[in-house]
Short mmCIF file of C-alpha atoms in Angstrom, two decimals:
data_model
loop_
_atom_site.label_atom_id
_atom_site.label_comp_id
_atom_site.label_asym_id
_atom_site.label_seq_id
_atom_site.Cartn_x
_atom_site.Cartn_y
_atom_site.Cartn_z
CA MET J 1 0.00 0.00 0.00
CA PRO J 2 1.52 3.33 -1.03
CA ASP J 3 2.27 5.83 1.74
CA ALA J 4 0.67 9.28 1.84
CA HIS J 5 3.59 11.00 0.13
CA ALA J 6 3.72 8.46 -2.70
CA ARG J 7 -0.06 8.75 -3.10
CA GLU J 8 0.19 12.55 -3.40
CA LEU J 9 2.92 12.23 -6.03
CA ALA J 10 0.86 9.70 -7.96
CA LEU J 11 -2.17 12.02 -7.78
CA ALA J 12 -0.11 14.96 -9.04
CA ARG J 13 1.20 12.89 -11.95
CA ALA J 14 -2.34 11.81 -12.75
CA VAL J 15 -3.61 15.39 -12.77
CA ILE J 16 -0.77 16.41 -15.12
CA ALA J 17 -1.51 13.46 -17.39
CA LEU J 18 -5.21 14.34 -17.50
CA ASN J 19 -4.53 17.92 -18.55
CA ALA J 20 -2.03 16.85 -21.20
CA GLU J 21 -4.85 15.49 -23.38
CA LEU J 22 -7.62 17.28 -25.24
CA ASP J 23 -9.27 14.35 -26.97
CA LEU J 24 -12.13 13.18 -24.72
CA PRO J 25 -11.60 9.37 -25.07
CA LEU J 26 -7.91 9.84 -24.27
CA VAL J 27 -8.78 11.97 -21.23
CA LEU J 28 -11.15 9.28 -19.95
CA ASP J 29 -8.61 6.52 -20.57
CA ALA J 30 -5.99 8.53 -18.65
CA PHE J 31 -8.48 9.03 -15.81
CA LEU J 32 -9.15 5.29 -15.55
CA SER J 33 -5.46 4.40 -15.61
CA ALA J 34 -4.77 6.94 -12.90
CA ALA J 35 -7.71 5.77 -10.76
CA ALA J 36 -6.61 2.13 -11.01
CA GLU J 37 -3.00 3.04 -10.17
CA LEU J 38 -3.96 5.23 -7.22
CA THR J 39 -6.23 2.63 -5.64
CA SER J 40 -4.55 -0.60 -6.87
CA ALA J 41 -7.93 -1.65 -8.38
CA ARG J 42 -7.79 -4.35 -11.06
CA PHE J 43 -10.86 -3.07 -12.90
CA ALA J 44 -11.93 0.51 -13.60
CA ALA J 45 -14.74 1.81 -15.78
CA ILE J 46 -16.57 5.05 -16.60
CA ASN J 47 -20.17 4.87 -17.73
CA VAL J 48 -21.25 8.11 -19.47
CA LEU J 49 -24.99 8.50 -18.95
CA ASP J 50 -27.68 10.65 -20.55
CA SER J 51 -30.58 12.28 -18.71
CA THR J 52 -32.64 9.05 -18.84
CA GLY J 53 -29.88 6.89 -17.37
CA GLU J 54 -28.97 5.29 -20.69
CA SER J 55 -25.30 4.74 -21.41
CA THR J 56 -23.87 6.85 -24.22
CA GLY J 57 -20.28 5.78 -23.72
CA PHE J 58 -18.52 3.06 -21.73
CA TYR J 59 -14.76 3.10 -21.07
CA VAL J 60 -12.98 0.19 -19.34
CA HIS J 61 -9.51 -0.42 -17.88
CA GLY J 62 -8.35 -3.93 -17.03
CA MET J 63 -10.64 -5.89 -19.38
CA ASP J 64 -9.70 -6.95 -22.91
CA ALA J 65 -11.77 -5.74 -25.87
CA GLU J 66 -12.90 -9.25 -26.86
CA LEU J 67 -14.46 -9.86 -23.45
CA GLN J 68 -16.15 -6.45 -23.53
CA LYS J 69 -17.64 -7.31 -26.91
CA ARG J 70 -19.01 -10.63 -25.60
CA LEU J 71 -20.62 -8.93 -22.60
CA GLY J 72 -22.67 -6.71 -24.90
CA ARG J 73 -24.31 -3.47 -23.85
CA PRO J 74 -22.96 -1.39 -20.94
CA PRO J 75 -24.66 -1.66 -17.53
CA ARG J 76 -27.51 0.61 -16.50
CA PRO J 77 -27.47 2.43 -13.14
CA ILE J 78 -29.60 -0.18 -11.35
CA GLY J 79 -28.88 -2.62 -8.53
CA VAL J 80 -25.71 -1.68 -6.71
CA LEU J 81 -24.89 0.83 -9.45
CA GLY J 82 -28.16 2.56 -8.64
CA GLU J 83 -26.89 3.07 -5.07
CA ILE J 84 -23.94 5.21 -6.16
CA PRO J 85 -24.57 8.71 -4.75
CA ALA J 86 -24.68 11.74 -7.00
CA ASP J 87 -22.05 13.30 -4.73
CA GLY J 88 -19.48 11.34 -2.80
CA THR J 89 -18.63 7.65 -3.01
CA ILE J 90 -19.82 4.19 -2.00
CA ALA J 91 -17.34 1.48 -0.94
CA LEU J 92 -18.24 -2.22 -0.49
CA GLU J 93 -16.14 -5.13 0.71
CA ASP J 94 -18.14 -7.61 -1.37
CA VAL J 95 -20.46 -6.28 -4.05
CA SER J 96 -22.33 -9.59 -4.40
CA SER J 97 -23.48 -9.51 -0.76
CA HIS J 98 -25.07 -6.09 -0.98
CA PRO J 99 -28.92 -6.19 -0.71
CA SER J 100 -29.29 -4.34 -4.01
CA SER J 101 -27.05 -6.71 -5.96
CA ILE J 102 -28.74 -8.23 -9.02
CA GLY J 103 -25.79 -10.32 -10.14
CA LEU J 104 -23.50 -10.06 -13.15
CA PRO J 105 -24.15 -10.85 -16.82
CA PRO J 106 -22.99 -14.28 -18.06
CA GLY J 107 -19.27 -14.34 -18.73
CA HIS J 108 -18.47 -11.28 -16.59
CA PRO J 109 -15.38 -11.72 -14.37
CA PRO J 110 -16.26 -12.06 -10.67
CA LEU J 111 -16.20 -8.87 -8.60
CA ASP J 112 -15.54 -8.55 -4.89
CA SER J 113 -14.49 -5.19 -3.47
CA PHE J 114 -16.15 -2.19 -5.12
CA LEU J 115 -15.84 1.62 -5.11
CA GLY J 116 -18.32 3.79 -6.99
CA ALA J 117 -18.53 7.57 -7.48
CA GLY J 118 -20.74 9.98 -9.38
CA LEU J 119 -18.99 12.23 -11.88
CA HIS J 120 -19.93 15.83 -12.64
CA VAL J 121 -18.69 18.13 -15.39
CA GLY J 122 -19.55 21.81 -15.56
CA GLY J 123 -22.09 21.42 -12.76
CA ARG J 124 -23.98 18.67 -14.64
CA ALA J 125 -24.08 14.91 -14.08
CA PHE J 126 -21.68 13.22 -16.48
CA GLY J 127 -21.72 9.56 -15.47
CA GLN J 128 -20.39 7.06 -12.95
CA LEU J 129 -16.95 5.71 -12.04
CA TYR J 130 -16.63 2.04 -11.07
CA LEU J 131 -13.54 0.54 -9.42
CA ALA J 132 -13.39 -3.12 -8.39
CA ASN J 133 -11.26 -5.99 -7.12
CA LYS J 134 -8.71 -4.22 -4.98
CA PRO J 135 -6.90 -6.78 -2.83
CA GLY J 136 -7.94 -6.21 0.79
CA GLY J 137 -10.71 -3.80 -0.13
CA PHE J 138 -10.88 -0.05 -0.61
CA LEU J 139 -9.84 2.31 2.20
CA ASN J 140 -10.96 5.79 3.19
CA ALA J 141 -7.75 7.11 1.64
CA ASP J 142 -8.83 5.56 -1.68
CA GLU J 143 -12.16 7.36 -1.49
CA ARG J 144 -10.45 10.70 -0.80
CA ALA J 145 -7.98 10.13 -3.64
CA ILE J 146 -10.78 9.29 -6.08
CA GLN J 147 -12.74 12.38 -5.09
CA ALA J 148 -9.67 14.56 -5.67
CA LEU J 149 -8.92 12.83 -8.97
CA ALA J 150 -12.57 13.17 -10.05
CA ALA J 151 -12.41 16.94 -9.41
CA ALA J 152 -9.31 17.22 -11.61
CA ALA J 153 -10.88 14.95 -14.23
CA SER J 154 -13.98 17.16 -14.28
CA VAL J 155 -11.86 20.12 -15.39
CA ALA J 156 -9.97 18.02 -17.94
CA ILE J 157 -13.18 16.57 -19.36
CA ASP J 158 -14.71 20.04 -19.57
CA HIS J 159 -11.66 21.27 -21.50
CA ALA J 160 -11.85 18.26 -23.82
CA GLN J 161 -15.54 18.87 -24.47
CA LEU J 162 -14.86 22.55 -25.22
CA TYR J 163 -12.07 21.54 -27.56
CA ASP J 164 -14.36 19.04 -29.27
CA LEU J 165 -17.05 21.73 -29.55
CA ALA J 166 -14.53 24.09 -31.17
CA ARG J 167 -13.59 21.42 -33.70
CA GLN J 168 -17.26 20.74 -34.37
CA ARG J 169 -17.88 24.44 -34.94
CA GLU J 170 -15.01 24.54 -37.41
CA ARG J 171 -16.42 21.55 -39.31
CA TRP J 172 -19.93 23.06 -39.34
CA LEU J 173 -18.52 26.39 -40.52
CA VAL J 174 -16.59 24.79 -43.39
CA ALA J 175 -19.67 22.78 -44.36
CA THR J 176 -21.86 25.88 -44.18
CA GLN J 177 -19.55 27.80 -46.50
CA ARG J 178 -19.47 24.87 -48.92
CA ILE J 179 -23.26 24.51 -48.90
CA THR J 180 -23.73 28.25 -49.41
CA MET J 181 -21.49 28.20 -52.49
CA ASP J 182 -23.19 25.02 -53.66
CA LEU J 183 -26.66 26.55 -53.47
CA LEU J 184 -25.56 29.79 -55.10
CA SER J 185 -23.93 27.93 -57.99
CA ASP J 186 -26.97 25.65 -58.40
CA PRO J 187 -30.13 27.79 -58.24
CA GLY J 188 -32.22 24.70 -59.08
CA ALA J 189 -31.00 23.44 -55.68
CA GLU J 190 -32.01 19.79 -56.17
CA GLY J 191 -28.54 18.28 -55.80
CA ALA J 192 -27.47 21.05 -53.43
CA LEU J 193 -30.34 20.32 -51.03
CA GLN J 194 -29.40 16.64 -50.91
CA ARG J 195 -25.79 17.55 -50.21
CA THR J 196 -27.00 19.91 -47.47
CA ILE J 197 -28.90 17.19 -45.65
CA ASP J 198 -26.05 14.71 -46.14
CA ALA J 199 -23.63 17.20 -44.56
CA ALA J 200 -25.94 17.81 -41.59
CA LEU J 201 -26.30 14.05 -41.07
CA GLU J 202 -22.54 13.54 -40.94
CA LEU J 203 -21.67 16.63 -38.90
CA ALA J 204 -24.31 15.92 -36.23
CA ASP J 205 -23.29 12.26 -36.03
CA ALA J 206 -26.96 11.46 -36.63
CA GLY J 207 -28.56 8.27 -37.88
CA ALA J 208 -31.27 9.89 -39.99
CA ALA J 209 -32.12 13.37 -41.26
CA ALA J 210 -34.88 15.16 -43.13
CA LEU J 211 -35.30 18.59 -44.66
CA VAL J 212 -38.91 19.76 -44.45
CA LEU J 213 -40.19 22.34 -46.97
CA PRO J 214 -43.62 23.90 -47.65
CA GLY J 215 -45.89 21.76 -49.82
CA VAL J 216 -49.39 22.21 -51.19
CA ASP J 217 -52.50 23.15 -49.18
CA GLY J 218 -50.37 24.47 -46.30
CA ALA J 219 -48.70 21.09 -45.71
CA TRP J 220 -45.04 20.79 -44.73
CA VAL J 221 -43.35 17.83 -46.39
CA MET J 222 -40.10 15.92 -45.88
CA GLU J 223 -38.71 16.80 -49.31
CA VAL J 224 -35.11 15.60 -48.83
CA THR J 225 -34.00 12.75 -46.54
CA ALA J 226 -30.84 10.84 -45.67
CA GLY J 227 -29.61 8.04 -43.42
CA ASP J 228 -31.43 5.04 -41.93
CA GLY J 229 -35.04 4.82 -43.08
CA ALA J 230 -34.67 7.72 -45.52
CA ASP J 231 -36.96 6.06 -48.07
CA HIS J 232 -39.74 5.75 -45.48
CA LEU J 233 -39.39 9.39 -44.46
CA LEU J 234 -39.39 10.91 -47.97
CA GLY J 235 -42.70 12.58 -48.80
CA LEU J 236 -44.20 12.40 -45.28
CA GLU J 237 -46.30 15.38 -44.17
CA LEU J 238 -45.76 16.76 -40.66
CA PRO J 239 -48.80 16.35 -38.37
CA PRO J 240 -50.48 19.78 -38.06
CA GLU J 241 -50.47 19.54 -34.25
CA GLY J 242 -47.06 17.88 -34.00
CA THR J 243 -43.94 19.27 -32.36
CA GLY J 244 -42.26 19.81 -35.73
CA MET J 245 -45.00 22.25 -36.77
CA ASN J 246 -44.73 23.99 -33.40
CA VAL J 247 -41.01 24.54 -34.09
CA ILE J 248 -41.81 25.94 -37.55
CA ARG J 249 -44.42 28.31 -36.12
CA SER J 250 -42.24 29.47 -33.22
CA GLY J 251 -38.95 29.57 -35.10
CA GLU J 252 -37.20 28.05 -32.06
CA GLY J 253 -35.28 24.76 -32.18
CA LEU J 254 -35.30 21.97 -29.61
CA VAL J 255 -33.56 18.79 -28.51
CA ALA J 256 -35.19 15.78 -26.85
CA SER J 257 -34.24 12.30 -25.71
CA GLU J 258 -36.77 10.84 -28.17
CA PRO J 259 -39.19 12.18 -30.82
CA PRO J 260 -41.31 14.56 -28.72
CA GLY J 261 -45.04 15.20 -28.59
CA ALA J 262 -48.26 13.22 -28.81
CA HIS J 263 -48.39 13.32 -32.63
CA VAL J 264 -45.36 11.42 -33.93
CA LEU J 265 -45.21 9.85 -37.40
CA GLU J 266 -44.90 6.05 -37.38
CA PRO J 267 -41.49 5.86 -39.15
CA VAL J 268 -40.11 8.42 -36.68
CA MET J 269 -41.13 6.54 -33.52
CA SER J 270 -38.20 4.13 -33.73
CA TYR J 271 -35.62 6.91 -33.44
CA GLY J 272 -34.03 8.11 -30.22
CA PRO J 273 -32.36 11.47 -29.49
CA THR J 274 -33.96 14.20 -31.59
CA LEU J 275 -32.97 17.67 -32.79
CA TYR J 276 -35.23 20.08 -34.70
CA ALA J 277 -33.71 23.28 -36.16
CA PRO J 278 -35.91 25.68 -38.18
CA LEU J 279 -34.55 27.34 -41.33
CA VAL J 280 -35.41 31.00 -40.69
CA ALA J 281 -35.04 33.76 -43.27
CA GLN J 282 -36.35 37.31 -42.86
CA GLY J 283 -38.01 36.37 -39.58
CA ARG J 284 -40.02 33.47 -40.99
CA ALA J 285 -39.35 29.73 -41.09
CA VAL J 286 -38.90 28.51 -44.66
CA GLY J 287 -37.96 24.95 -43.72
CA LEU J 288 -37.08 22.59 -40.89
CA LEU J 289 -33.98 20.45 -40.34
CA MET J 290 -34.82 17.26 -38.44
CA LEU J 291 -32.05 15.04 -37.04
CA TRP J 292 -32.33 11.75 -35.16
CA ARG J 293 -29.90 9.34 -33.53
CA GLU J 294 -30.39 5.69 -32.67
CA ARG J 295 -31.89 4.83 -29.31
CA GLY J 296 -29.26 4.34 -26.65
CA THR J 297 -26.76 6.70 -28.28
CA ARG J 298 -25.60 10.08 -27.04
CA GLU J 299 -28.31 12.71 -26.70
CA PHE J 300 -28.12 16.01 -28.53
CA ASP J 301 -27.18 18.85 -26.21
CA ALA J 302 -27.39 22.65 -26.23
CA GLY J 303 -24.07 22.83 -28.13
CA ASP J 304 -25.39 20.54 -30.87
CA LEU J 305 -28.53 22.65 -31.15
CA SER J 306 -26.57 25.89 -31.33
CA LEU J 307 -24.41 24.56 -34.18
CA ALA J 308 -27.40 23.10 -36.03
CA LEU J 309 -29.33 26.37 -35.72
CA ARG J 310 -26.41 28.29 -37.21
CA PHE J 311 -26.15 25.78 -40.02
CA ALA J 312 -29.92 25.93 -40.65
CA GLY J 313 -29.87 29.72 -40.61
CA GLN J 314 -27.08 29.83 -43.17
CA ALA J 315 -28.86 27.22 -45.29
CA ALA J 316 -32.03 29.36 -45.22
CA LEU J 317 -30.01 32.42 -46.21
CA ALA J 318 -28.25 30.48 -48.96
CA LEU J 319 -31.60 29.30 -50.32
CA SER J 320 -32.86 32.89 -50.36
CA LEU J 321 -29.64 34.08 -52.00
CA SER J 322 -29.77 31.32 -54.60
CA GLU J 323 -33.32 32.37 -55.47
CA LEU J 324 -32.20 36.00 -55.65
CA SER J 325 -29.19 35.00 -57.75
CA HIS J 326 -31.49 33.09 -60.06
CA VAL J 327 -33.76 36.13 -60.36
CA LYS J 328 -30.76 38.34 -61.10
CA SER J 329 -29.48 35.88 -63.69
CA VAL J 330 -32.87 35.80 -65.37
CA SER J 331 -33.02 39.59 -65.17
CA ALA J 332 -29.59 39.88 -66.78
CA LEU J 333 -30.65 37.45 -69.49
CA LEU J 334 -33.81 39.42 -70.15
CA GLU J 335 -31.87 42.69 -70.29
CA GLU J 336 -29.46 41.17 -72.83
CA ARG J 337 -32.38 39.85 -74.86
CA ALA J 338 -34.00 43.28 -74.69
CA ARG J 339 -30.80 44.90 -75.96
CA LEU J 340 -30.57 42.42 -78.82
CA ALA J 341 -34.23 42.97 -79.58
CA ASP J 342 -33.70 46.74 -79.72
CA ASP J 343 -30.69 46.34 -82.02
CA LEU J 344 -32.51 43.92 -84.30
CA HIS J 345 -35.61 46.06 -84.24
CA ASP J 346 -33.63 49.14 -85.31
CA LEU J 347 -31.81 47.29 -88.09
CA VAL J 348 -34.80 45.42 -89.51
CA SER J 349 -37.17 48.36 -89.11
CA GLN J 350 -34.78 50.65 -90.97
CA GLU J 351 -34.47 48.17 -93.82
CA LEU J 352 -38.24 47.69 -94.03
CA PHE J 353 -38.86 51.45 -93.82
CA ALA J 354 -36.35 52.08 -96.64
CA THR J 355 -37.99 49.33 -98.73
CA ALA J 356 -41.43 50.85 -98.15
CA MET J 357 -40.24 54.28 -99.29
CA GLN J 358 -38.69 52.78 -102.41
CA ILE J 359 -41.92 50.93 -103.26
CA GLU J 360 -43.95 54.11 -102.76
CA ALA J 361 -41.58 56.05 -105.02
CA ILE J 362 -41.72 53.38 -107.75
CA ALA J 363 -45.52 53.18 -107.48
CA GLU J 364 -45.82 56.91 -108.19
CA ASP J 365 -43.89 56.49 -111.47
CA SER J 366 -45.75 53.33 -112.60
CA ASP J 367 -49.00 52.78 -114.47
CA ASP J 368 -52.14 52.05 -112.51
CA ALA J 369 -51.97 48.25 -112.79
CA VAL J 370 -48.38 48.06 -111.57
CA ALA J 371 -48.98 50.75 -108.94
CA THR J 372 -51.91 48.73 -107.55
CA ARG J 373 -49.72 45.64 -107.21
CA LEU J 374 -46.92 47.66 -105.63
CA ARG J 375 -49.30 49.20 -103.10
CA GLY J 376 -50.43 45.65 -102.20
CA THR J 377 -46.81 44.71 -101.66
CA LEU J 378 -46.40 47.87 -99.57
CA ASP J 379 -49.22 46.71 -97.29
CA HIS J 380 -47.35 43.39 -96.79
CA VAL J 381 -44.19 45.31 -95.84
CA LYS J 382 -46.09 47.41 -93.29
CA ARG J 383 -47.62 44.27 -91.79
CA ALA J 384 -44.10 42.81 -91.61
CA GLN J 385 -42.99 45.92 -89.70
CA HIS J 386 -45.82 45.34 -87.22
CA GLU J 387 -44.94 41.65 -86.84
CA VAL J 388 -41.26 42.50 -86.29
CA ARG J 389 -42.23 44.84 -83.47
CA GLY J 390 -44.30 42.04 -81.90
CA VAL J 391 -41.54 39.43 -82.25
CA MET J 392 -38.91 41.77 -80.81
CA SER J 393 -41.21 42.59 -77.91
CA THR J 394 -41.56 38.88 -77.16
CA LEU J 395 -37.79 38.40 -77.43
CA ALA J 396 -37.23 41.26 -74.99
CA GLY J 397 -39.29 39.32 -72.47
CA GLN J 398 -40.36 40.53 -69.08
CA ARG J 399 -39.91 44.24 -68.38
CA SER J 400 -40.90 45.52 -65.00
CA ASN J 401 -42.28 48.82 -66.33
CA GLU J 402 -44.78 47.04 -68.56
CA PRO J 403 -48.40 46.76 -67.36
CA ILE J 404 -49.13 43.41 -65.75
CA ALA J 405 -51.82 42.76 -68.34
CA GLU J 406 -49.26 42.97 -71.16
CA ARG J 407 -46.81 40.73 -69.36
CA LEU J 408 -49.45 38.10 -68.61
CA ARG J 409 -50.85 38.25 -72.13
CA ARG J 410 -47.37 37.50 -73.44
CA GLU J 411 -47.07 34.52 -71.08
CA LEU J 412 -50.43 33.24 -72.27
CA LEU J 413 -49.31 33.65 -75.85
CA LEU J 414 -46.19 31.60 -75.09
CA ALA J 415 -48.35 29.01 -73.31
CA ARG J 416 -49.77 27.95 -76.67
CA SER J 417 -46.33 26.80 -77.72
CA SER J 418 -45.55 24.82 -74.55
CA LEU J 419 -49.02 23.24 -74.35
CA GLY J 420 -49.39 22.55 -78.05
CA PHE J 421 -52.93 23.98 -78.11
CA GLU J 422 -54.85 27.16 -77.28
CA PRO J 423 -55.80 27.40 -73.57
CA SER J 424 -59.08 28.98 -72.48
CA VAL J 425 -58.42 32.24 -70.62
CA SER J 426 -60.57 34.29 -68.26
CA ALA J 427 -58.92 37.40 -66.81
CA GLU J 428 -59.98 40.50 -64.87
CA TRP J 429 -57.39 42.78 -66.50
CA PRO J 430 -58.37 46.11 -64.86
CA ASN J 431 -58.51 44.50 -61.41
CA LEU J 432 -55.15 42.82 -61.92
CA ASP J 433 -53.58 46.14 -62.96
CA GLY J 434 -54.93 47.71 -59.76
CA ALA J 435 -53.80 44.82 -57.55
CA VAL J 436 -50.11 45.26 -58.38
CA VAL J 437 -49.99 49.06 -58.06
CA GLY J 438 -47.08 49.89 -55.80
CA ASP J 439 -45.96 46.25 -55.58
CA PRO J 440 -43.91 45.29 -58.65
CA SER J 441 -42.74 42.11 -56.91
CA LEU J 442 -46.36 40.86 -56.89
CA ALA J 443 -46.45 41.38 -60.64
CA ASP J 444 -43.24 39.32 -60.93
CA ASP J 445 -44.81 36.59 -58.80
CA LEU J 446 -47.99 36.52 -60.92
CA VAL J 447 -45.96 36.09 -64.10
CA ALA J 448 -43.68 33.44 -62.54
CA VAL J 449 -46.60 31.49 -61.02
CA THR J 450 -48.59 31.53 -64.26
CA ARG J 451 -45.52 30.34 -66.16
CA GLU J 452 -44.79 27.56 -63.62
CA LEU J 453 -48.38 26.30 -63.50
CA VAL J 454 -48.64 26.15 -67.28
CA SER J 455 -45.22 24.48 -67.44
CA ASN J 456 -46.35 21.84 -64.91
CA VAL J 457 -49.40 21.04 -67.03
CA ALA J 458 -47.28 20.81 -70.18
CA ARG J 459 -44.69 18.53 -68.51
CA HIS J 460 -46.80 16.32 -66.25
CA ALA J 461 -50.53 16.41 -66.96
CA GLY J 462 -50.90 14.90 -70.44
CA ALA J 463 -53.87 17.25 -70.94
CA ASP J 464 -55.46 18.47 -74.15
CA ALA J 465 -57.63 21.20 -72.59
CA VAL J 466 -56.63 23.89 -70.10
CA ARG J 467 -58.51 26.80 -68.55
CA ILE J 468 -56.56 29.68 -67.00
CA VAL J 469 -58.36 32.10 -64.66
CA LEU J 470 -56.72 35.32 -63.38
CA GLU J 471 -58.72 37.25 -60.78
CA ALA J 472 -58.25 40.07 -58.28
CA HIS J 473 -60.87 41.25 -55.77
CA ASP J 474 -61.45 41.77 -52.04
CA GLY J 475 -57.76 42.28 -51.32
CA ARG J 476 -56.76 38.95 -52.89
CA VAL J 477 -55.29 37.93 -56.22
CA GLU J 478 -55.68 34.43 -57.61
CA VAL J 479 -54.24 32.34 -60.42
CA ARG J 480 -56.20 29.18 -61.17
CA VAL J 481 -55.26 26.60 -63.80
CA GLU J 482 -57.63 23.72 -64.59
CA ASP J 483 -56.81 20.81 -66.90
CA ASN J 484 -58.26 17.46 -68.00
CA GLY J 485 -55.08 15.45 -67.52
CA ILE J 486 -53.94 12.60 -65.28
CA GLY J 487 -54.43 14.48 -62.02
CA PRO J 488 -52.28 16.11 -59.31
CA ALA J 489 -50.05 13.04 -58.87
CA GLY J 490 -48.16 14.02 -61.98
CA ALA J 491 -47.23 17.41 -60.55
CA THR J 492 -46.46 16.63 -56.91
CA GLN J 493 -43.31 14.61 -57.34
CA ARG J 494 -40.22 15.78 -55.54
CA HIS J 495 -38.72 19.00 -56.92
CA SER J 496 -41.59 19.45 -59.39
CA GLY J 497 -41.82 23.16 -58.61
CA THR J 498 -44.78 22.89 -56.25
CA SER J 499 -42.59 23.74 -53.25
CA ASN J 500 -41.51 26.95 -54.98
CA LEU J 501 -45.14 27.86 -55.65
CA ALA J 502 -46.08 27.13 -52.05
CA ASN J 503 -43.15 29.22 -50.81
CA ARG J 504 -44.22 32.20 -52.94
CA ALA J 505 -47.73 31.93 -51.49
CA LEU J 506 -46.45 31.57 -47.94
CA ARG J 507 -44.41 34.76 -48.19
CA ARG J 508 -47.58 36.67 -49.12
CA ASN J 509 -49.87 35.19 -46.47
CA GLY J 510 -51.50 33.07 -49.11
CA THR J 511 -52.13 29.46 -50.04
CA PHE J 512 -51.38 27.07 -52.85
CA SER J 513 -53.52 24.00 -53.46
CA LEU J 514 -53.45 21.15 -55.96
CA ASN J 515 -56.57 18.97 -56.17
CA GLU J 516 -58.37 16.59 -58.49
CA ARG J 517 -60.94 18.25 -60.71
CA TRP J 518 -63.14 15.16 -61.02
CA PRO J 519 -62.30 12.85 -58.07
CA GLY J 520 -62.63 9.15 -58.76
CA GLU J 521 -62.33 9.40 -62.54
CA ASP J 522 -59.63 7.58 -64.51
CA ARG J 523 -58.36 10.97 -65.64
CA PRO J 524 -59.40 13.20 -62.74
CA GLY J 525 -57.79 16.32 -64.10
CA CYS J 526 -56.29 18.93 -61.83
CA VAL J 527 -57.16 22.31 -60.32
CA ALA J 528 -54.18 24.36 -59.15
CA VAL J 529 -55.01 27.51 -57.17
CA TRP J 530 -52.50 30.14 -56.05
CA ASN J 531 -54.22 32.77 -53.87
CA VAL J 532 -52.41 35.57 -52.00
CA GLU J 533 -52.97 38.94 -50.36
CA CYS J 534 -52.55 42.17 -52.30
CA SER J 535 -52.52 45.74 -51.05
CA HIS J 536 -54.97 46.94 -53.70
CA GLY J 537 -57.79 45.44 -55.68
#
């Protein structure tokens, strides 16, 4: 048995060794080695516990890895282990004779003397320390030494956790920068969104992840998923009264030991530790990042949530920037097309004008029969001038100073080409003009929504008849597209554009719905309705 001076030297060496490491597993291994050396215990173990008493990490000294593997899962704090005080220690001469003993798992080496202590880090419970099989049993001096060593280990563990948190922050930051550039370089965002959720899954050390985005009829849908059970999660709608929707409405994230709330989707029930982080842009949630770990693994903590919230916030900003970048790119393209249209218009118009003057001059010097034919040709030239102006106007595309009626009429004209037939159109042109007064962005949305809805019909519906209704009254503006195609299923597949339409509606306190026109029919058709607030009309 070491004397007091030797014990103090050993304790000092142990404290130095603990503070020489920053990697948490190495710190814990050093703690166990020091505890075993100080007390002459043959076995030493640390069981890291979560708030429910489940083990999230088990570190052993004095037992080979093969035996640990055969023993299976770490022990829970029950039986004698449940008697270990939160503060202080418990020492037993023979653990098997204690009234609370429930025995050992098959194959476990026999234990006699036992010393247990609760461990705290940063004022919070961290786990339990087990020491066993000291020849002659543990002494009061052993208990005092372990308490002193545990205090030093608490500081070392805290430093290791802070170091690990710093490394995590660095990894999240690098991933955030990469995702931001990814989304900005890929405005379509399909591949970028998948890479975003894959990065969150890896960085959070999660087992499964989902990115929830607005869907149709006010639903929020798991649009992108990754990890275990990803196929079962894809396309699920969040329960309206579930915790996920509460997070979206409040804009505040949360962590829990298991999927929280009374309304939990069936595929989600099997998961354990849970983290929900809303994607917030301009004060409003535009998505939700959901992360889960397997049951029995380490719980998410406040540090995990803080990092995930930063990541989600940057992802929301990147999505907004990618949309803005896309708008700017389209704007630049339209400006270039407008410039080309102006140049072509000037060149062609000048040539046609010169030709018209020449024909008029020749007609004046010709006999009546020839002059009549020349004047007929002159009429064709003037009609060509008119057609050129129309074609160049179409080429110039969207111009924000144009009346909304002109912009929408041009979209409807282009719809004939994409649909392959003439759609039926009903529009309240004066009301629409009034609805967008003072809000040019609403005009942009109306044009973009009309274009997207018609494009969806052309790509997915297989329709041969379409009715387009444009209305504005009672402080609302509505775009409704009805078709006789295969129904909404063709337009609600992942990344079909419906999420973008729903997002546009959400930003304007509106709704977007997609329903069957004739439910139960072989070809039920589809009715798409985009309805939002407007300041006029």
